[in-house]
């Protein structure tokens, strides 16, 4: 029974300035130790960097008791381009006849590299906290995923929708939100271009200008343009559907 980890998790409440000092120390340590990261808004990252970040967090916040509790159970780290709606994911796997177990923490490079890129260095909010740079944002993701791992280790199940999870992330990291997200392409479209469902837009495709209403926003926006040849929608009108990159849309009043 991982008594020491349990005791730490249940009895710790950290003041905001202490959390800030520790996360800042981790930020500096990771940048100085990493062989890949070329700065706080790094342009490449490898799984080894996640491992390094994990080890720093385990040492600063949990007295190395996560690694201690894992013992011989492997913890893998992965980077995924395919995850587009959540910043991170923690999974437990078991395989083979002997039921060998391992854990994996994976992070979405699509989401991570989608923020603080190019000229867009505006701060974003993750877990209710403002992040100043890409590494800072990655730290919020790691903090969230660490708590998933801890819950799996201590109680077998983990849910970031439940009060226990909220209590741990608040007491250790000051998180006031518990969602798997940083800034998604959808949020970026809203923040950067004012494009969201219901907004009237204008765009040009193949030299022709169209006006329509944004219906959905994912990687691209779905825009409905009135068209008698188009499909009939619930408002009784007929629309043609266009999938348009949000940067090509101009919101009109
Ligand atoms: Zn979660």
XYZ file of N, CA and C and ligand atoms in Angstrom:
760
model
N 0.855 -1.205 0.000
C 0.000 0.000 0.000
C 0.886 1.248 0.000
N 0.659 2.133 -0.951
C 1.506 3.338 -1.052
C 1.130 4.376 0.003
N 1.415 4.057 1.253
C 0.960 4.884 2.362
C 1.542 6.297 2.333
N 2.810 6.378 1.960
C 3.463 7.686 1.991
C 2.863 8.639 0.940
N 2.642 8.122 -0.263
C 2.033 8.949 -1.309
C 0.625 9.375 -0.897
N -0.118 8.438 -0.372
C -1.480 8.726 0.082
C -1.484 9.827 1.138
N -0.552 9.697 2.065
C -0.466 10.693 3.130
C -0.143 12.078 2.573
N 0.803 12.139 1.649
C 1.154 13.427 1.034
C -0.051 14.019 0.305
N -0.699 13.181 -0.493
C -1.816 13.657 -1.316
C -2.972 14.148 -0.446
N -3.210 13.453 0.661
C -4.358 13.822 1.486
C -4.076 14.980 2.426
N -2.814 15.198 2.776
C -2.562 16.173 3.840
C -1.927 17.488 3.369
N -1.682 17.597 2.064
C -0.963 18.787 1.592
C -1.891 19.862 1.040
N -1.695 21.079 1.483
C -2.325 22.244 0.859
C -1.252 23.308 0.728
N -0.950 23.691 -0.504
C 0.153 24.625 -0.732
C -0.363 26.043 -0.985
N 0.346 26.999 -0.434
C 0.004 28.408 -0.674
C 0.397 28.792 -2.097
N -0.305 29.769 -2.639
C -0.101 30.174 -4.039
C 1.349 30.558 -4.337
N 1.998 31.265 -3.413
C 3.369 31.707 -3.697
C 4.352 30.535 -3.700
N 4.059 29.527 -2.897
C 4.900 28.339 -2.879
C 4.746 27.536 -4.174
N 3.504 27.433 -4.626
C 3.248 26.747 -5.905
C 3.988 27.477 -7.022
N 3.880 28.807 -7.025
C 4.531 29.606 -8.076
C 6.042 29.415 -8.044
N 6.614 29.391 -6.840
C 8.069 29.230 -6.719
C 8.514 27.861 -7.235
N 7.767 26.834 -6.873
C 8.147 25.480 -7.309
C 7.994 25.296 -8.815
N 6.885 25.794 -9.373
C 6.678 25.602 -10.812
C 7.697 26.407 -11.622
N 8.097 27.546 -11.067
C 9.129 28.359 -11.716
C 10.484 27.636 -11.695
N 10.766 26.996 -10.561
C 12.007 26.233 -10.430
C 12.022 25.064 -11.417
N 10.882 24.411 -11.546
C 10.777 23.292 -12.495
C 10.985 23.794 -13.927
N 10.365 24.911 -14.242
C 10.497 25.544 -15.562
C 11.980 25.746 -15.897
N 12.711 26.331 -14.963
C 14.140 26.608 -15.182
C 14.947 25.319 -15.276
N 14.645 24.358 -14.396
C 15.404 23.099 -14.370
C 15.229 22.326 -15.676
N 13.991 22.274 -16.169
C 13.727 21.527 -17.399
C 14.461 22.169 -18.574
N 14.410 23.498 -18.645
C 15.108 24.180 -19.745
C 16.606 23.957 -19.681
N 17.162 23.911 -18.477
C 18.614 23.743 -18.395
C 19.039 22.292 -18.615
N 18.190 21.341 -18.257
C 18.577 19.928 -18.399
C 18.200 19.307 -19.743
N 17.178 19.848 -20.397
C 16.704 19.227 -21.631
C 17.721 19.362 -22.757
N 17.830 18.287 -23.536
C 18.718 18.331 -24.693
C 17.957 18.806 -25.929
N 16.637 18.858 -25.837
C 15.807 19.181 -26.999
C 15.244 20.593 -26.961
N 14.710 20.964 -25.816
C 13.963 22.218 -25.739
C 14.887 23.413 -25.952
N 14.521 24.236 -26.929
C 15.390 25.360 -27.298
C 14.891 26.681 -26.724
N 14.069 26.611 -25.701
C 13.591 27.836 -25.064
C 12.195 27.645 -24.530
N 11.674 28.632 -23.804
C 10.335 28.503 -23.206
C 9.237 28.322 -24.255
N 9.449 28.850 -25.462
C 8.514 28.579 -26.562
C 9.186 27.646 -27.566
N 9.652 26.516 -27.047
C 10.388 25.514 -27.825
C 9.631 25.116 -29.089
N 10.396 24.713 -30.104
C 9.771 24.321 -31.365
C 9.824 22.815 -31.599
N 10.643 22.121 -30.809
C 10.610 20.657 -30.869
C 10.596 20.116 -29.446
N 10.057 18.938 -29.321
C 9.999 18.296 -28.009
C 10.047 16.793 -28.218
N 10.643 16.086 -27.267
C 10.710 14.630 -27.343
C 10.119 14.030 -26.073
N 9.734 12.758 -26.147
C 9.188 12.112 -24.941
C 10.125 12.231 -23.731
N 11.437 12.247 -23.980
C 12.390 12.374 -22.868
C 12.164 13.664 -22.080
N 11.672 14.695 -22.756
C 11.399 15.960 -22.056
C 10.209 15.827 -21.107
N 9.240 15.015 -21.514
C 8.095 14.769 -20.629
C 8.557 13.991 -19.403
N 9.464 13.050 -19.630
C 10.004 12.247 -18.537
C 10.761 13.130 -17.547
N 11.530 14.046 -18.106
C 12.276 14.996 -17.285
C 11.321 15.878 -16.472
N 10.296 16.363 -17.131
C 9.306 17.215 -16.459
C 8.611 16.439 -15.333
N 8.243 15.209 -15.645
C 7.611 14.354 -14.638
C 8.506 14.198 -13.413
N 9.768 13.893 -13.645
C 10.699 13.665 -12.527
C 10.837 14.912 -11.661
N 10.858 16.081 -12.298
C 10.950 17.336 -11.544
C 9.716 17.538 -10.672
N 8.556 17.275 -11.233
C 7.312 17.428 -10.465
C 7.243 16.442 -9.310
N 7.644 15.207 -9.604
C 7.593 14.187 -8.559
C 8.504 14.596 -7.394
N 9.670 15.145 -7.727
C 10.620 15.554 -6.679
C 10.124 16.778 -5.914
N 9.666 17.802 -6.633
C 9.271 19.061 -5.986
C 7.986 18.934 -5.162
N 7.041 18.159 -5.680
C 5.717 18.146 -5.050
C 5.384 16.860 -4.293
N 5.997 15.758 -4.654
C 5.550 14.483 -4.078
C 6.663 13.663 -3.447
N 7.788 14.298 -3.172
C 8.884 13.615 -2.491
C 9.277 12.316 -3.202
N 9.197 12.325 -4.532
C 9.517 11.165 -5.382
C 8.644 9.940 -5.120
N 7.500 10.183 -4.496
C 6.677 9.033 -4.115
C 5.826 8.475 -5.255
N 5.699 9.229 -6.357
C 4.977 8.642 -7.499
C 5.848 7.545 -8.099
N 7.119 7.874 -8.350
C 8.054 6.869 -8.881
C 8.189 5.703 -7.903
N 8.256 6.017 -6.627
C 8.373 4.997 -5.585
C 7.168 4.044 -5.624
N 5.982 4.634 -5.778
C 4.755 3.822 -5.807
C 4.683 2.982 -7.081
N 5.125 3.558 -8.189
C 5.141 2.797 -9.441
C 6.060 1.589 -9.325
N 7.165 1.756 -8.617
C 8.117 0.659 -8.461
C 8.556 0.135 -9.813
N 8.287 -1.132 -10.078
C 8.728 -1.747 -11.329
C 7.737 -1.534 -12.473
N 6.579 -0.943 -12.176
C 5.588 -0.720 -13.240
C 6.081 0.392 -14.161
N 6.198 0.118 -15.463
C 6.723 1.149 -16.364
C 5.754 2.319 -16.553
N 6.324 3.496 -16.661
C 5.562 4.695 -17.031
C 6.166 5.211 -18.323
N 5.385 5.178 -19.392
C 5.867 5.655 -20.693
C 5.349 7.065 -20.966
N 6.062 7.750 -21.820
C 5.645 9.099 -22.202
C 5.527 9.168 -23.715
N 4.463 9.795 -24.181
C 4.258 9.857 -25.630
C 3.824 11.236 -26.078
N 4.080 11.499 -27.344
C 3.633 12.748 -27.956
C 2.705 12.362 -29.100
N 1.570 13.026 -29.182
C 0.592 12.649 -30.187
C 0.155 13.854 -31.006
N 0.113 13.647 -32.318
C -0.396 14.708 -33.188
C -1.905 14.590 -33.343
N -2.398 13.380 -33.089
C -3.810 13.130 -33.390
C -4.770 13.673 -32.341
N -4.301 13.831 -31.116
C -5.185 14.389 -30.092
C -5.370 15.871 -30.405
N -6.596 16.275 -30.696
C -6.809 17.675 -31.061
C -7.773 18.394 -30.125
N -8.390 17.653 -29.215
C -9.306 18.367 -28.320
C -8.809 18.366 -26.881
N -7.839 17.524 -26.564
C -7.307 17.567 -25.204
C -5.799 17.713 -25.231
N -5.279 18.367 -24.211
C -3.845 18.623 -24.145
C -3.047 17.402 -23.740
N -3.672 16.532 -22.942
C -2.950 15.367 -22.460
C -3.882 14.220 -22.147
N -3.262 13.055 -21.883
C -4.059 11.865 -21.602
C -3.209 10.903 -20.781
N -3.810 10.306 -19.782
C -3.098 9.309 -18.986
C -3.856 7.998 -19.085
N -3.151 6.941 -19.423
C -3.809 5.653 -19.606
C -3.079 4.565 -18.847
N -3.853 3.597 -18.444
C -3.249 2.402 -17.864
C -3.499 1.252 -18.828
N -2.480 0.496 -19.088
C -2.605 -0.646 -19.989
C -2.247 -1.909 -19.246
N -2.894 -2.992 -19.622
C -2.387 -4.270 -19.134
C -2.439 -5.243 -20.289
N -1.416 -6.042 -20.390
C -1.336 -6.934 -21.541
C -0.722 -8.267 -21.174
N -0.888 -9.171 -22.081
C -0.282 -10.485 -21.906
C -1.017 -11.336 -20.890
N -0.682 -12.601 -20.862
C -1.348 -13.542 -19.965
C -1.011 -13.257 -18.513
N 0.174 -12.686 -18.302
C 0.578 -12.405 -16.914
C 0.027 -11.060 -16.420
N -0.762 -10.401 -17.276
C -1.390 -9.149 -16.856
C -0.413 -8.032 -16.551
N 0.699 -8.011 -17.251
C 1.682 -6.947 -17.067
C 1.028 -5.586 -17.249
N 1.332 -4.684 -16.347
C 0.720 -3.356 -16.406
C 1.725 -2.290 -16.749
N 1.257 -1.252 -17.411
C 2.074 -0.055 -17.548
C 1.177 1.163 -17.721
N 1.762 2.302 -17.504
C 1.022 3.553 -17.649
C 1.647 4.375 -18.761
N 0.820 5.227 -19.340
C 1.370 6.151 -20.319
C 0.748 7.536 -20.160
N 1.591 8.526 -20.151
C 1.130 9.910 -20.192
C 1.474 10.447 -21.575
N 0.451 10.866 -22.311
C 0.748 11.424 -23.629
C 0.244 12.860 -23.715
N 0.938 13.607 -24.524
C 0.664 15.036 -24.663
C 0.439 15.339 -26.138
N -0.526 16.192 -26.411
C -0.845 16.556 -27.789
C 0.088 17.652 -28.296
N 0.882 17.306 -29.306
C 1.758 18.334 -29.880
C 0.943 19.315 -30.722
N -0.177 18.845 -31.269
C -1.032 19.738 -32.058
C -1.524 20.901 -31.201
N -1.967 20.562 -30.005
C -2.473 21.611 -29.107
C -1.312 22.454 -28.579
N -0.262 21.768 -28.164
C 0.867 22.473 -27.553
C 1.520 23.450 -28.526
N 1.771 22.962 -29.742
C 2.437 23.810 -30.725
C 1.469 24.824 -31.337
N 0.177 24.629 -31.069
C -0.821 25.572 -31.588
C -0.920 26.840 -30.760
N -0.262 26.834 -29.597
C -0.295 28.054 -28.795
C 1.110 28.623 -28.688
N 1.182 29.906 -28.520
C 2.447 30.635 -28.428
C 3.298 30.465 -29.678
N 2.653 30.232 -30.818
C 3.410 30.076 -32.060
C 3.443 31.378 -32.840
N 4.393 31.496 -33.743
C 4.468 32.672 -34.605
C 4.509 33.963 -33.812
N 3.623 34.897 -34.177
C 3.590 36.183 -33.463
C 2.606 36.134 -32.307
N 1.962 35.002 -32.196
C 0.859 34.936 -31.251
C 1.365 34.515 -29.875
N 1.892 35.448 -29.134
C 2.441 35.121 -27.822
C 1.541 35.587 -26.693
N 0.269 35.743 -27.012
C -0.617 36.195 -25.945
C -0.760 35.093 -24.893
N -0.922 35.476 -23.645
C -1.073 34.467 -22.606
C -2.365 33.684 -22.811
N -2.373 32.460 -22.419
C -3.619 31.706 -22.477
C -3.895 31.132 -21.102
N -5.115 30.704 -20.935
C -5.503 30.151 -19.654
C -5.626 28.640 -19.767
N -5.032 27.939 -18.815
C -5.193 26.496 -18.756
C -5.394 26.124 -17.296
N -6.330 25.249 -17.047
C -6.668 24.849 -15.677
C -6.987 26.064 -14.799
N -7.462 27.135 -15.416
C -7.823 28.335 -14.666
C -6.635 29.233 -14.366
N -5.444 28.870 -14.850
C -4.248 29.670 -14.596
C -3.728 30.254 -15.902
N -3.148 31.423 -15.802
C -2.575 32.037 -16.991
C -1.204 31.423 -17.270
N -0.967 31.041 -18.500
C 0.333 30.477 -18.883
C 1.083 31.519 -19.705
N 2.356 31.659 -19.407
C 3.142 32.706 -20.059
C 3.849 32.234 -21.322
N 4.134 30.959 -21.393
C 4.821 30.442 -22.567
C 4.457 28.966 -22.754
N 5.020 28.385 -23.791
C 4.661 27.021 -24.163
C 5.030 26.005 -23.071
N 6.179 26.179 -22.474
C 6.585 25.250 -21.413
C 5.657 25.379 -20.208
N 5.279 26.601 -19.905
C 4.339 26.854 -18.823
C 3.015 26.129 -19.093
N 2.546 26.204 -20.334
C 1.312 25.522 -20.723
C 1.467 24.007 -20.587
N 2.636 23.506 -21.001
C 2.913 22.073 -20.866
C 2.909 21.660 -19.386
N 3.380 22.535 -18.533
C 3.371 22.245 -17.098
C 1.949 22.062 -16.578
N 1.019 22.909 -17.048
C -0.367 22.744 -16.617
C -0.899 21.379 -17.058
N -0.546 20.975 -18.289
C -0.990 19.677 -18.792
C -0.411 18.561 -17.918
N 0.896 18.647 -17.616
C 1.547 17.616 -16.805
C 0.932 17.561 -15.405
N 0.646 18.721 -14.812
C 0.042 18.741 -13.476
C -1.292 17.980 -13.475
N -2.089 18.260 -14.493
C -3.388 17.593 -14.609
C -3.218 16.074 -14.768
N -2.300 15.691 -15.670
C -2.114 14.263 -15.945
C -1.497 13.526 -14.753
N -0.622 14.223 -14.022
C -0.029 13.626 -12.820
C -1.102 13.245 -11.815
N -2.095 14.091 -11.682
C -3.162 13.801 -10.722
C -3.998 12.611 -11.199
N -4.187 12.497 -12.514
C -4.839 11.276 -13.020
C -4.029 10.047 -12.631
N -2.723 10.118 -12.845
C -1.859 8.977 -12.526
C -1.922 8.646 -11.028
N -1.837 9.670 -10.199
C -1.886 9.473 -8.748
C -3.200 8.810 -8.331
N -4.307 9.299 -8.894
C -5.600 8.690 -8.549
C -5.666 7.227 -8.988
N -5.125 6.932 -10.159
C -5.122 5.537 -10.623
C -4.296 4.666 -9.682
N -3.172 5.209 -9.244
C -2.290 4.440 -8.366
C -2.913 4.226 -6.985
N -3.573 5.240 -6.475
C -4.088 5.161 -5.102
C -5.488 4.572 -5.016
N -6.318 4.894 -6.010
C -7.723 4.485 -5.913
C -8.197 3.705 -7.131
N -7.264 3.374 -8.007
C -7.583 2.554 -9.171
C -8.328 3.310 -10.278
N -9.223 4.206 -9.891
C -9.975 4.964 -10.894
C -9.676 6.442 -10.766
N -9.830 7.147 -11.882
C -9.583 8.580 -11.849
C -10.592 9.317 -12.714
N -11.099 10.421 -12.205
C -11.980 11.261 -13.014
C -11.782 12.725 -12.672
N -11.485 13.507 -13.721
C -11.288 14.940 -13.479
C -12.617 15.679 -13.403
N -13.729 14.920 -13.456
C -15.034 15.553 -13.263
C -15.458 15.459 -11.793
N -14.662 14.748 -10.984
C -15.086 14.459 -9.605
C -14.407 15.370 -8.578
N -15.087 15.576 -7.453
C -14.567 16.476 -6.399
C -13.172 16.116 -5.885
N -12.868 14.841 -5.749
C -11.538 14.481 -5.223
C -10.427 15.010 -6.126
N -10.619 14.861 -7.421
C -9.635 15.361 -8.383
C -9.492 16.882 -8.249
N -10.611 17.566 -8.162
C -10.592 19.029 -8.044
C -9.868 19.463 -6.776
N -10.092 18.717 -5.711
C -9.438 19.028 -4.442
C -7.921 18.898 -4.571
N -7.460 17.839 -5.198
C -6.009 17.618 -5.311
C -5.358 18.677 -6.204
N -5.958 18.942 -7.361
C -5.333 19.921 -8.271
C -5.362 21.329 -7.684
N -6.388 21.613 -6.897
C -6.449 22.932 -6.258
C -5.405 23.037 -5.137
N -5.305 22.026 -4.296
C -4.397 22.080 -3.144
C -2.930 22.042 -3.552
N -2.614 21.305 -4.619
C -1.213 21.199 -5.037
C -0.813 22.261 -6.056
N -1.721 22.572 -6.985
C -1.316 23.400 -8.123
C -2.143 24.679 -8.299
N -3.165 24.848 -7.468
C -3.991 26.043 -7.590
C -4.923 26.032 -8.796
N -5.153 24.839 -9.378
C -6.052 24.777 -10.529
C -7.486 25.078 -10.095
N -8.135 25.929 -10.847
C -9.544 26.211 -10.563
C -10.456 25.630 -11.641
N -9.842 25.083 -12.705
C -10.613 24.370 -13.727
C -9.940 23.036 -13.950
N -10.731 22.040 -14.308
C -10.166 20.714 -14.510
C -10.619 20.130 -15.830
N -10.135 20.746 -16.893
C -10.508 20.257 -18.219
C -9.251 19.912 -18.992
N -9.449 19.005 -19.954
C -8.322 18.552 -20.756
C -8.059 19.498 -21.891
N -7.798 20.739 -21.592
C -7.611 21.594 -22.753
C -6.689 22.754 -22.449
N -6.122 23.237 -23.490
C -5.395 24.491 -23.424
C -6.211 25.403 -24.304
N -5.691 25.623 -25.476
C -6.474 26.377 -26.426
C -6.625 25.495 -27.649
N -7.828 25.201 -27.991
C -8.079 24.331 -29.128
C -8.189 25.193 -30.384
N -8.099 24.579 -31.570
C -8.278 25.364 -32.793
C -9.584 26.157 -32.754
N -10.611 25.563 -32.143
C -11.892 26.238 -32.059
C -11.781 27.516 -31.229
N -11.132 27.391 -30.069
C -10.994 28.564 -29.206
C -10.117 29.623 -29.861
N -9.101 29.138 -30.567
C -8.213 30.055 -31.245
C -8.978 30.869 -32.289
N -9.882 30.192 -33.001
C -10.690 30.872 -34.017
C -11.514 31.980 -33.377
N -12.039 31.707 -32.203
C -12.864 32.700 -31.521
C -12.010 33.863 -31.037
N -10.890 33.522 -30.378
C -10.043 34.558 -29.804
C -9.439 35.430 -30.888
N -8.932 34.776 -31.924
C -8.148 35.504 -32.906
C -8.995 36.192 -33.965
N -10.038 35.522 -34.416
C -10.773 36.056 -35.563
C -12.228 36.402 -35.252
N -12.657 36.180 -34.046
C -14.053 36.474 -33.708
C -15.034 35.539 -34.396
N -14.531 34.382 -34.866
C -15.377 33.450 -35.598
C -15.978 32.436 -34.633
N -17.278 32.435 -34.511
C -17.951 31.431 -33.690
C -19.340 31.183 -34.280
N -19.986 30.105 -33.889
C -21.294 29.800 -34.476
C -22.261 30.975 -34.353
N -22.986 31.222 -35.426
C -23.975 32.295 -35.422
C -23.463 33.601 -36.028
N -22.148 33.705 -36.185
C -21.578 34.954 -36.700
C -21.710 35.001 -38.232
N -22.106 36.158 -38.721
C -22.195 36.354 -40.174
C -20.797 36.606 -40.722
N -20.470 35.948 -41.818
C -19.118 36.061 -42.361
C -19.147 36.255 -43.879
N -18.007 36.727 -44.360
C -17.812 36.895 -45.791
C -16.511 36.177 -46.128
N -16.452 35.515 -47.261
C -15.203 34.867 -47.670
C -15.193 34.725 -49.191
N -14.023 34.552 -49.734
C -13.886 34.368 -51.182
C -13.351 32.972 -51.454
N -13.968 32.298 -52.390
C -13.436 31.014 -52.842
C -13.491 31.022 -54.359
N -12.389 30.684 -55.000
C -12.289 30.673 -56.468
C -12.778 31.983 -57.079
N -12.421 33.076 -56.459
C -12.739 34.376 -57.028
C -14.148 34.886 -56.729
N -14.986 34.032 -56.186
C -16.359 34.476 -55.900
C -16.518 34.785 -54.419
N -17.232 35.865 -54.140
C -17.459 36.184 -52.737
C -18.766 35.553 -52.253
N -18.709 34.994 -51.055
C -19.903 34.406 -50.452
C -20.149 35.056 -49.103
N -21.419 35.124 -48.735
C -21.762 35.549 -47.380
C -22.585 34.444 -46.750
N -22.319 34.193 -45.479
C -23.070 33.129 -44.826
C -22.993 33.241 -43.327
N -23.462 32.205 -42.696
C -23.495 32.163 -41.237
C -22.647 30.981 -40.772
N -21.789 31.219 -39.793
C -20.968 30.128 -39.263
C -21.861 29.157 -38.508
N -21.720 27.884 -38.858
C -22.535 26.854 -38.233
C -21.745 26.120 -37.161
N -20.527 25.743 -37.469
C -19.653 25.053 -36.517
C -18.232 25.524 -36.736
N -17.399 25.359 -35.704
C -15.974 25.640 -35.873
C -15.186 24.462 -35.320
N -14.410 23.829 -36.188
C -13.437 22.853 -35.726
C -12.094 23.327 -36.235
N -11.362 22.451 -36.954
C -10.142 22.957 -37.568
C -10.499 23.990 -38.618
N -11.606 23.731 -39.318
C -12.164 24.709 -40.242
C -13.542 25.093 -39.744
N -14.046 26.180 -40.291
C -15.404 26.571 -39.928
C -16.369 26.017 -40.968
N -17.513 25.579 -40.506
C -18.577 25.223 -41.434
C -19.453 26.453 -41.600
N -19.565 26.911 -42.853
C -20.347 28.118 -43.110
C -21.522 27.750 -44.007
N -22.711 28.176 -43.602
C -23.903 27.919 -44.413
C -24.219 29.162 -45.236
N -24.275 28.955 -46.537
C -24.555 30.059 -47.457
C -25.898 29.766 -48.132
N -26.808 30.719 -48.080
C -28.132 30.496 -48.679
C -27.999 30.146 -50.149
N -28.662 29.082 -50.537
C -28.518 28.567 -51.888
C -29.745 27.707 -52.184
N -30.497 28.092 -53.205
C -31.743 27.362 -53.495
C -31.497 25.913 -53.883
N -30.292 25.633 -54.383
C -29.948 24.249 -54.756
C -29.519 23.434 -53.520
N -29.312 24.126 -52.421
C -28.741 23.462 -51.242
C -29.766 22.681 -50.435
N -29.264 22.049 -49.410
C -30.098 21.236 -48.539
C -30.975 22.139 -47.669
N -32.164 21.652 -47.329
C -33.092 22.425 -46.511
C -32.742 22.225 -45.028
N -32.653 23.309 -44.308
C -32.334 23.249 -42.877
C -33.574 23.531 -42.054
N -33.432 23.397 -40.733
C -34.610 23.465 -39.862
C -35.284 24.842 -39.858
N -34.588 25.873 -40.317
C -35.243 27.184 -40.376
C -36.027 27.347 -41.679
N -36.110 26.295 -42.483
C -36.904 26.327 -43.714
C -36.138 26.827 -44.925
N -34.942 27.377 -44.705
C -34.163 27.893 -45.827
C -33.212 26.816 -46.360
N -32.759 27.059 -47.577
C -31.826 26.118 -48.205
C -30.419 26.694 -48.176
N -29.478 25.839 -47.814
C -28.106 26.316 -47.686
C -27.131 25.365 -48.366
N -26.079 25.947 -48.906
C -24.914 25.159 -49.320
C -23.893 25.251 -48.196
N -23.168 24.180 -48.004
C -22.225 24.119 -46.889
C -20.803 24.297 -47.393
N -20.056 25.170 -46.777
C -18.648 25.380 -47.131
C -17.772 25.092 -45.912
N -16.643 24.464 -46.148
C -15.656 24.272 -45.079
C -14.511 25.227 -45.351
N -14.373 26.209 -44.495
C -13.435 27.296 -44.784
C -12.438 27.456 -43.648
N -11.133 27.548 -43.963
C -10.164 27.843 -42.905
C -10.551 29.178 -42.242
N -10.534 29.209 -40.917
C -11.064 30.392 -40.226
C -10.329 31.678 -40.599
N -9.039 31.574 -40.946
C -8.327 32.816 -41.253
C -8.819 33.465 -42.546
N -9.573 32.709 -43.350
C -10.108 33.277 -44.592
C -11.458 33.937 -44.376
N -11.986 33.813 -43.171
C -13.316 34.382 -42.905
C -13.182 35.777 -42.334
N -14.079 36.618 -42.764
C -14.125 37.955 -42.203
C -15.508 38.114 -41.579
N -15.530 38.437 -40.311
C -16.821 38.619 -39.646
C -17.449 39.915 -40.139
N -18.743 39.876 -40.427
C -19.441 41.104 -40.841
C -20.610 41.352 -39.900
N -20.946 42.597 -39.761
C -22.032 42.946 -38.813
C -23.381 42.737 -39.474
Zn -8.567 14.938 -16.944
